[in-house]
Tab-separated table of C-alpha atoms in Angstrom:
chain	number	residue	atom	x	y	z
A	1	UNK	CA	15.895	41.660	7.953
A	2	UNK	CA	14.042	38.493	6.891
A	3	UNK	CA	10.865	38.909	4.902
A	4	UNK	CA	7.755	38.209	7.056
A	5	UNK	CA	6.011	34.905	6.403
A	6	UNK	CA	2.329	35.204	5.457
A	7	UNK	CA	-0.022	33.246	7.711
A	8	UNK	CA	-3.700	32.555	8.364
A	9	UNK	CA	-4.676	32.636	12.051
A	10	UNK	CA	-7.412	30.664	13.817
A	11	UNK	CA	-8.403	31.359	17.438
A	12	UNK	CA	-5.998	34.304	17.927
A	13	UNK	CA	-6.356	34.330	21.737
A	14	UNK	CA	-5.535	30.625	22.166
A	15	UNK	CA	-3.175	29.665	24.982
A	16	UNK	CA	-1.005	27.306	22.932
A	17	UNK	CA	0.616	28.338	19.638
A	18	UNK	CA	0.639	25.636	16.960
A	19	UNK	CA	2.108	26.293	13.523
A	20	UNK	CA	1.312	24.359	10.343
A	21	UNK	CA	3.851	24.888	7.580
A	22	UNK	CA	1.180	24.159	4.938
A	23	UNK	CA	-2.547	24.403	4.534
A	24	UNK	CA	-3.937	20.881	4.965
A	25	UNK	CA	-7.155	19.262	3.679
A	26	UNK	CA	-10.314	19.544	5.737
A	27	UNK	CA	-11.115	21.707	8.752
A	28	UNK	CA	-11.586	19.116	11.498
A	29	UNK	CA	-7.910	19.222	12.368
A	30	UNK	CA	-8.171	22.978	12.959
A	31	UNK	CA	-11.269	22.558	15.083
A	32	UNK	CA	-9.645	19.847	17.206
A	33	UNK	CA	-6.807	22.252	18.038
A	34	UNK	CA	-8.840	25.414	18.588
A	35	UNK	CA	-11.326	23.530	20.797
A	36	UNK	CA	-8.376	22.773	23.088
A	37	UNK	CA	-7.318	26.428	23.402
A	38	UNK	CA	-4.735	26.415	20.609
A	39	UNK	CA	-3.934	29.384	18.418
A	40	UNK	CA	-3.398	27.854	14.967
A	41	UNK	CA	-1.183	29.619	12.438
A	42	UNK	CA	-1.155	28.224	8.900
A	43	UNK	CA	1.561	29.313	6.477
A	44	UNK	CA	0.028	30.689	3.282
A	45	UNK	CA	3.251	31.271	1.347
A	46	UNK	CA	2.982	30.132	-2.282
A	47	UNK	CA	6.313	28.262	-2.164
A	48	UNK	CA	5.940	24.521	-2.651
A	49	UNK	CA	8.805	23.693	-0.297
A	50	UNK	CA	9.694	25.949	2.634
A	51	UNK	CA	13.334	26.525	3.480
A	52	UNK	CA	14.819	26.098	6.947
A	53	UNK	CA	14.930	29.906	7.177
A	54	UNK	CA	11.224	30.130	6.348
A	55	UNK	CA	10.342	27.635	9.084
A	56	UNK	CA	12.577	29.408	11.593
A	57	UNK	CA	10.585	32.549	10.928
A	58	UNK	CA	7.344	30.644	11.477
A	59	UNK	CA	8.544	29.177	14.782
A	60	UNK	CA	9.528	32.597	16.086
A	61	UNK	CA	10.129	33.238	19.780
A	62	UNK	CA	7.209	31.214	21.165
A	63	UNK	CA	5.815	28.033	19.672
A	64	UNK	CA	4.392	24.956	21.368
A	65	UNK	CA	4.328	22.664	18.367
A	66	UNK	CA	4.675	22.409	14.589
A	67	UNK	CA	2.916	20.336	11.942
A	68	UNK	CA	5.274	19.942	8.987
A	69	UNK	CA	5.698	18.144	5.684
A	70	UNK	CA	7.882	15.378	4.280
A	71	UNK	CA	9.642	17.859	1.990
A	72	UNK	CA	11.145	19.866	4.877
A	73	UNK	CA	14.571	19.412	6.447
A	74	UNK	CA	13.948	18.850	10.137
A	75	UNK	CA	17.304	18.612	11.860
A	76	UNK	CA	19.372	20.252	14.574
A	77	UNK	CA	18.682	23.831	13.447
A	78	UNK	CA	14.898	23.553	13.529
A	79	UNK	CA	14.603	21.343	16.594
A	80	UNK	CA	16.901	23.604	18.621
A	81	UNK	CA	14.844	26.618	17.546
A	82	UNK	CA	11.603	24.884	18.490
A	83	UNK	CA	13.058	23.976	21.877
A	84	UNK	CA	14.165	27.577	22.528
A	85	UNK	CA	10.646	28.719	21.628
A	86	UNK	CA	9.220	26.448	24.309
A	87	UNK	CA	8.026	23.749	21.923
A	88	UNK	CA	7.841	20.046	22.625
A	89	UNK	CA	6.180	18.499	19.564
A	90	UNK	CA	6.594	18.128	15.810
A	91	UNK	CA	4.548	15.918	13.502
A	92	UNK	CA	4.992	15.096	9.848
A	93	UNK	CA	1.775	14.936	7.871
A	94	UNK	CA	3.137	11.678	6.472
A	95	UNK	CA	3.806	8.118	7.517
A	96	UNK	CA	7.452	8.432	6.469
A	97	UNK	CA	9.982	10.569	8.298
A	98	UNK	CA	13.159	10.309	6.231
A	99	UNK	CA	13.293	14.115	6.380
A	100	UNK	CA	13.626	14.068	10.178
A	101	UNK	CA	16.843	13.706	12.181
A	102	UNK	CA	15.466	11.659	15.071
A	103	UNK	CA	18.715	11.955	17.018
A	104	UNK	CA	18.446	15.750	16.883
A	105	UNK	CA	14.828	15.565	18.035
A	106	UNK	CA	15.832	13.344	20.946
A	107	UNK	CA	18.666	15.713	21.840
A	108	UNK	CA	16.198	18.557	22.327
A	109	UNK	CA	13.397	16.446	23.786
A	110	UNK	CA	11.033	16.993	20.860
A	111	UNK	CA	8.407	14.323	20.208
A	112	UNK	CA	8.174	13.396	16.510
A	113	UNK	CA	4.811	12.247	15.182
A	114	UNK	CA	3.806	10.572	11.950
A	115	UNK	CA	0.496	9.418	10.452
A	116	UNK	CA	0.305	5.671	9.742
A	117	UNK	CA	-2.922	3.711	9.633
A	118	UNK	CA	-4.764	5.827	7.046
A	119	UNK	CA	-2.664	5.280	3.930
A	120	UNK	CA	-2.904	1.531	3.382
A	121	UNK	CA	-5.812	1.140	0.968
A	122	UNK	CA	-5.292	4.518	-0.708
A	123	UNK	CA	-1.647	3.803	-1.503
A	124	UNK	CA	-2.435	0.264	-2.623
A	125	UNK	CA	-5.127	1.598	-4.962
A	126	UNK	CA	-2.635	3.994	-6.558
A	127	UNK	CA	-0.115	1.178	-7.056
A	128	UNK	CA	-2.868	-0.900	-8.676
A	129	UNK	CA	-3.821	2.067	-10.863
A	130	UNK	CA	-0.228	2.470	-12.031
A	131	UNK	CA	-0.059	-1.259	-12.767
A	132	UNK	CA	-3.152	-1.122	-14.963
A	133	UNK	CA	-2.164	2.155	-16.633
A	134	UNK	CA	1.237	0.743	-17.547
A	135	UNK	CA	-0.101	-2.636	-18.653
A	136	UNK	CA	-2.737	-1.166	-20.958
A	137	UNK	CA	-0.697	1.887	-22.056
A	138	UNK	CA	-3.468	4.236	-20.966
A	139	UNK	CA	-1.361	7.394	-20.693
A	140	UNK	CA	0.169	6.875	-24.144
A	141	UNK	CA	-3.282	6.321	-25.627
A	142	UNK	CA	-4.710	9.379	-23.878
A	143	UNK	CA	-1.941	11.597	-25.247
A	144	UNK	CA	-2.453	10.107	-28.712
A	145	UNK	CA	-6.159	11.010	-28.635
A	146	UNK	CA	-5.567	14.532	-27.334
A	147	UNK	CA	-3.031	15.146	-30.093
A	148	UNK	CA	-5.716	14.418	-32.717
A	149	UNK	CA	-3.796	11.441	-34.108
A	150	UNK	CA	-6.582	8.846	-33.980
A	151	UNK	CA	-8.103	8.296	-37.423
A	152	UNK	CA	-9.507	4.793	-37.023
A	153	UNK	CA	-9.153	1.394	-35.373
A	154	UNK	CA	-5.965	-0.534	-36.077
A	155	UNK	CA	-5.018	-4.099	-35.026
A	156	UNK	CA	-1.709	-3.078	-33.461
A	157	UNK	CA	-2.736	0.229	-31.895
A	158	UNK	CA	-1.512	0.408	-28.268
A	159	UNK	CA	-1.443	-3.322	-27.691
A	160	UNK	CA	-0.609	-3.920	-24.022
A	161	UNK	CA	-0.474	-6.726	-21.488
A	162	UNK	CA	-3.343	-8.846	-20.167
A	163	UNK	CA	-3.162	-9.150	-16.370
A	164	UNK	CA	-5.594	-12.046	-15.859
A	165	UNK	CA	-3.750	-15.256	-15.068
A	166	UNK	CA	-0.347	-13.578	-14.932
A	167	UNK	CA	1.895	-13.391	-11.857
A	168	UNK	CA	2.054	-10.362	-9.599
A	169	UNK	CA	5.196	-9.955	-7.542
A	170	UNK	CA	5.300	-8.016	-4.292
A	171	UNK	CA	8.531	-7.006	-2.594
A	172	UNK	CA	7.613	-6.048	0.946
A	173	UNK	CA	4.339	-7.717	1.982
A	174	UNK	CA	3.433	-5.445	4.868
A	175	UNK	CA	0.101	-3.668	5.150
A	176	UNK	CA	0.314	-1.774	1.848
A	177	UNK	CA	2.014	-4.555	-0.095
A	178	UNK	CA	-0.552	-7.088	1.081
A	179	UNK	CA	-3.478	-4.762	0.301
A	180	UNK	CA	-2.083	-4.243	-3.208
A	181	UNK	CA	-1.648	-7.986	-3.685
A	182	UNK	CA	-5.251	-8.667	-2.667
A	183	UNK	CA	-6.506	-6.072	-5.145
A	184	UNK	CA	-4.535	-7.574	-8.018
A	185	UNK	CA	-5.406	-11.164	-7.103
A	186	UNK	CA	-9.116	-10.644	-6.545
A	187	UNK	CA	-9.483	-8.023	-9.272
A	188	UNK	CA	-7.535	-9.742	-12.039
A	189	UNK	CA	-7.176	-13.343	-10.825
A	190	UNK	CA	-3.393	-13.059	-10.788
A	191	UNK	CA	-1.087	-15.530	-9.099
A	192	UNK	CA	1.200	-14.218	-6.353
A	193	UNK	CA	4.884	-14.435	-5.626
A	194	UNK	CA	6.173	-12.321	-2.771
A	195	UNK	CA	9.364	-11.638	-0.864
A	196	UNK	CA	9.451	-10.412	2.700
A	197	UNK	CA	11.654	-11.079	5.692
A	198	UNK	CA	8.515	-12.122	7.564
A	199	UNK	CA	5.886	-14.609	6.439
A	200	UNK	CA	2.661	-12.912	5.300
A	201	UNK	CA	0.362	-15.516	6.828
A	202	UNK	CA	-2.882	-13.572	6.449
A	203	UNK	CA	-2.132	-12.862	2.790
A	204	UNK	CA	-1.307	-16.498	2.122
A	205	UNK	CA	-4.585	-17.600	3.743
A	206	UNK	CA	-6.507	-15.062	1.641
A	207	UNK	CA	-5.017	-16.332	-1.623
A	208	UNK	CA	-5.609	-19.966	-0.633
A	209	UNK	CA	-9.256	-19.276	0.244
A	210	UNK	CA	-9.824	-17.275	-2.938
A	211	UNK	CA	-8.241	-20.042	-4.996
A	212	UNK	CA	-10.610	-22.560	-3.426
A	213	UNK	CA	-13.564	-20.284	-4.194
A	214	UNK	CA	-12.552	-20.019	-7.859
A	215	UNK	CA	-12.044	-23.779	-8.152
A	216	UNK	CA	-15.453	-24.435	-6.591
A	217	UNK	CA	-16.970	-22.217	-9.272
A	218	UNK	CA	-15.254	-23.954	-12.149
A	219	UNK	CA	-12.449	-21.419	-12.633
A	220	UNK	CA	-8.680	-21.753	-12.567
A	221	UNK	CA	-7.551	-21.275	-8.955
A	222	UNK	CA	-4.952	-18.645	-8.088
A	223	UNK	CA	-1.746	-19.652	-6.329
A	224	UNK	CA	0.852	-18.081	-4.045
A	225	UNK	CA	4.524	-18.602	-3.372
A	226	UNK	CA	6.860	-17.013	-0.854
A	227	UNK	CA	10.133	-16.420	-2.662
A	228	UNK	CA	13.478	-17.182	-1.066
A	229	UNK	CA	14.987	-14.023	-2.518
A	230	UNK	CA	14.043	-10.749	-4.163
A	231	UNK	CA	15.755	-11.964	-7.343
A	232	UNK	CA	13.296	-14.843	-7.558
A	233	UNK	CA	10.408	-12.372	-7.624
A	234	UNK	CA	12.087	-10.240	-10.280
A	235	UNK	CA	12.729	-13.254	-12.523
A	236	UNK	CA	9.261	-14.827	-12.275
A	237	UNK	CA	6.727	-11.999	-11.947
A	238	UNK	CA	4.994	-10.207	-14.807
A	239	UNK	CA	4.102	-7.216	-12.632
A	240	UNK	CA	6.341	-6.232	-9.700
A	241	UNK	CA	5.317	-3.694	-7.061
A	242	UNK	CA	7.835	-2.382	-4.546
A	243	UNK	CA	6.758	-1.854	-0.930
A	244	UNK	CA	9.909	-2.014	1.237
A	245	UNK	CA	11.037	0.410	3.905
A	246	UNK	CA	13.884	2.694	2.836
A	247	UNK	CA	17.143	2.057	4.658
A	248	UNK	CA	20.737	1.196	3.818
A	249	UNK	CA	19.754	-2.326	2.771
A	250	UNK	CA	17.047	-1.212	0.314
A	251	UNK	CA	18.788	1.782	-1.281
A	252	UNK	CA	18.980	1.036	-5.036
A	253	UNK	CA	17.305	-2.309	-4.414
A	254	UNK	CA	16.414	-2.205	-8.111
A	255	UNK	CA	19.538	-1.436	-10.139
A	256	UNK	CA	21.132	-2.296	-13.465
A	257	UNK	CA	21.786	-5.895	-12.444
A	258	UNK	CA	18.329	-6.587	-11.033
A	259	UNK	CA	16.597	-4.929	-13.996
A	260	UNK	CA	18.527	-7.252	-16.310
A	261	UNK	CA	16.984	-10.388	-14.777
A	262	UNK	CA	13.383	-9.176	-15.160
A	263	UNK	CA	11.179	-10.269	-18.054
A	264	UNK	CA	11.459	-8.141	-21.188
A	265	UNK	CA	7.762	-7.177	-20.979
A	266	UNK	CA	7.588	-6.866	-17.208
A	267	UNK	CA	5.917	-3.970	-15.422
A	268	UNK	CA	7.638	-2.336	-12.436
A	269	UNK	CA	5.662	-0.184	-10.006
A	270	UNK	CA	7.002	1.986	-7.181
A	271	UNK	CA	4.750	3.869	-4.774
A	272	UNK	CA	7.041	3.403	-1.768
A	273	UNK	CA	10.272	5.433	-1.689
A	274	UNK	CA	12.129	6.833	-4.697
A	275	UNK	CA	15.679	5.785	-3.784
A	276	UNK	CA	14.838	2.070	-3.774
A	277	UNK	CA	15.295	2.342	-7.550
A	278	UNK	CA	18.491	3.424	-9.277
A	279	UNK	CA	16.630	5.844	-11.506
A	280	UNK	CA	19.491	6.474	-13.933
A	281	UNK	CA	19.795	2.723	-14.528
A	282	UNK	CA	16.026	2.535	-14.988
A	283	UNK	CA	16.098	5.207	-17.700
A	284	UNK	CA	18.708	3.245	-19.654
A	285	UNK	CA	16.694	0.045	-19.240
A	286	UNK	CA	13.524	1.739	-20.518
A	287	UNK	CA	15.400	3.040	-23.558
A	288	UNK	CA	16.826	-0.390	-24.388
A	289	UNK	CA	13.595	-2.307	-23.707
A	290	UNK	CA	10.576	-0.489	-25.170
A	291	UNK	CA	8.124	-3.208	-24.066
A	292	UNK	CA	9.274	-2.973	-20.445
A	293	UNK	CA	7.049	-0.525	-18.598
A	294	UNK	CA	7.130	1.285	-15.307
A	295	UNK	CA	4.690	3.184	-13.089
A	296	UNK	CA	6.268	5.629	-10.644
A	297	UNK	CA	4.743	7.744	-7.883
A	298	UNK	CA	8.063	8.539	-6.175
A	299	UNK	CA	11.481	9.553	-7.460
A	300	UNK	CA	15.068	9.341	-6.340
A	301	UNK	CA	15.657	13.111	-6.180
A	302	UNK	CA	12.149	14.509	-5.676
A	303	UNK	CA	10.773	16.737	-6.981
A	304	UNK	CA	13.125	16.108	-9.915
A	305	UNK	CA	13.311	13.168	-12.311
A	306	UNK	CA	16.574	11.802	-13.666
A	307	UNK	CA	17.426	13.074	-17.168
A	308	UNK	CA	15.585	11.173	-19.873
A	309	UNK	CA	12.820	9.678	-17.730
A	310	UNK	CA	10.149	12.170	-18.772
A	311	UNK	CA	10.762	11.378	-22.447
A	312	UNK	CA	10.170	7.627	-22.094
A	313	UNK	CA	6.743	6.659	-23.408
A	314	UNK	CA	6.929	3.374	-21.493
A	315	UNK	CA	6.979	5.221	-18.169
A	316	UNK	CA	3.864	6.371	-16.319
A	317	UNK	CA	4.856	9.083	-13.830
A	318	UNK	CA	2.683	10.857	-11.250
A	319	UNK	CA	3.714	13.434	-8.581
A	320	UNK	CA	3.727	11.501	-5.276
A	321	UNK	CA	-0.056	11.204	-5.014
A	322	UNK	CA	-0.362	7.729	-3.476
A	323	UNK	CA	-2.066	9.121	-0.368
A	324	UNK	CA	-4.117	11.695	-2.284
A	325	UNK	CA	-7.645	10.574	-1.555
A	326	UNK	CA	-9.834	13.032	0.317
A	327	UNK	CA	-10.456	10.648	3.225
A	328	UNK	CA	-6.786	9.791	3.645
A	329	UNK	CA	-5.381	13.306	3.389
A	330	UNK	CA	-7.958	14.670	5.839
A	331	UNK	CA	-7.166	11.767	8.145
A	332	UNK	CA	-3.440	12.485	7.932
A	333	UNK	CA	-4.064	16.123	8.853
A	334	UNK	CA	-6.191	15.038	11.819
A	335	UNK	CA	-3.586	12.581	13.113
A	336	UNK	CA	-0.736	15.081	12.729
A	337	UNK	CA	-2.702	17.707	14.657
A	338	UNK	CA	-3.574	15.230	17.409
A	339	UNK	CA	0.074	14.155	17.720
A	340	UNK	CA	1.056	17.747	18.458
A	341	UNK	CA	-1.961	18.449	20.660
A	342	UNK	CA	-1.439	15.266	22.646
A	343	UNK	CA	2.170	16.095	23.456
A	344	UNK	CA	1.300	19.665	24.424
A	345	UNK	CA	-1.432	18.357	26.747
A	346	UNK	CA	0.738	15.604	28.197
A	347	UNK	CA	-1.376	12.744	26.833
A	348	UNK	CA	0.093	9.221	26.685
A	349	UNK	CA	0.942	7.423	23.439
A	350	UNK	CA	-1.721	5.328	21.663
A	351	UNK	CA	-0.977	1.611	21.875
A	352	UNK	CA	-1.225	0.718	18.173
A	353	UNK	CA	-0.476	3.477	15.632
A	354	UNK	CA	-2.024	1.408	12.840
A	355	UNK	CA	-5.438	1.199	14.523
A	356	UNK	CA	-6.443	4.830	14.354
A	357	UNK	CA	-10.175	4.601	13.609
A	358	UNK	CA	-11.167	6.121	16.994
A	359	UNK	CA	-9.260	9.294	16.104
A	360	UNK	CA	-11.034	9.589	12.753
A	361	UNK	CA	-14.608	9.143	13.978
A	362	UNK	CA	-16.128	12.604	13.624
A	363	UNK	CA	-19.148	11.629	15.709
A	364	UNK	CA	-17.154	10.847	18.845
A	365	UNK	CA	-14.518	12.736	20.845
A	366	UNK	CA	-10.959	11.836	19.882
A	367	UNK	CA	-9.135	9.642	22.441
A	368	UNK	CA	-6.918	11.538	24.885
A	369	UNK	CA	-3.726	10.099	23.413
A	370	UNK	CA	-1.065	10.846	20.801
A	371	UNK	CA	-1.854	8.636	17.765
A	372	UNK	CA	1.777	7.945	16.779
A	373	UNK	CA	5.071	9.255	18.223
A	374	UNK	CA	8.033	7.520	16.598
A	375	UNK	CA	10.570	8.415	19.299
A	376	UNK	CA	8.286	7.791	22.287
A	377	UNK	CA	10.569	5.140	23.768
A	378	UNK	CA	13.691	7.269	23.449
A	379	UNK	CA	11.922	10.126	25.249
A	380	UNK	CA	10.416	7.842	27.885
A	381	UNK	CA	6.835	8.856	27.072
A	382	UNK	CA	4.071	6.780	28.732
A	383	UNK	CA	1.767	4.475	26.796
A	384	UNK	CA	-2.005	4.809	26.814
A	385	UNK	CA	-4.120	2.189	28.565
A	386	UNK	CA	-7.097	3.023	26.302
């Protein structure tokens, strides 16, 4: 017999049973569910990642919806179990859903939610932080101090890279990539080169206007260029930040060959998806090029790093915390809960999943809509007129 899963229960007599596989930041998301007659069960197991068997136990014989995490394997087994339990909704507390088999969800008529619209600035800030930390060797210097090795100022001690006037490269100039570019351009007066399948018109206009402002004030204007290829960005940029979607075309986008064409003292930042970098090739490149530096928030085989990466002093590594600001994580929890609640209640789908401010306003009732259902069209779900 399977071991019982420990849970925390809110509103025990609620009509609808909603399960959250993890405790999530804030309490508004709980209140939004319990105010609509939901019994909320939150898994309190100490395991970082729940197994399929654990989640099956949580779903049980009756469950209307589940809020889950990017680390969980949502496929045929879980969606069929949720369907048998009378459920109709699942939402990741994440914008990505690489862990979800959408075809399996469609097969069982389960709506799949995600949480875009609240991660843009937070993720861009983390990418900018990694850029600065790598450029100025902050983590190395911090460890040096903590080890008691500092015994006086030296001319060559932790000499890093100046960002001002250098070129920042962005691969994938969508919302997050463009926000990152603006931070680096306005913050450090860097020039921009970017590659994207679509022209980033708003970003180009921003850089042009900022360049004119600098020139009017007697400073060197910043410039922008849309590259014809990703390779052009890799060759020319001093700092490169990756912001593509992850699919078959972007798997190992950065590999041994592309690393070889980058500048010897370049900085590579990834806060998008781990598998866009061939991590084993990156480790070898870091070993061979000690002045090349990298800042990573995501990894190819999370939660693990490829052998040798942790030992490289020219690598700054953090545990997938790009969205880890209080406002963003609480917003993600709210949106995930409202995705599930909306489907249970039969609400239509919000028209623009990236304009979610009305759902996050604590002083007003949340719109009667699902913020973001990624398979809405496949399931034939109606769109909101709000």
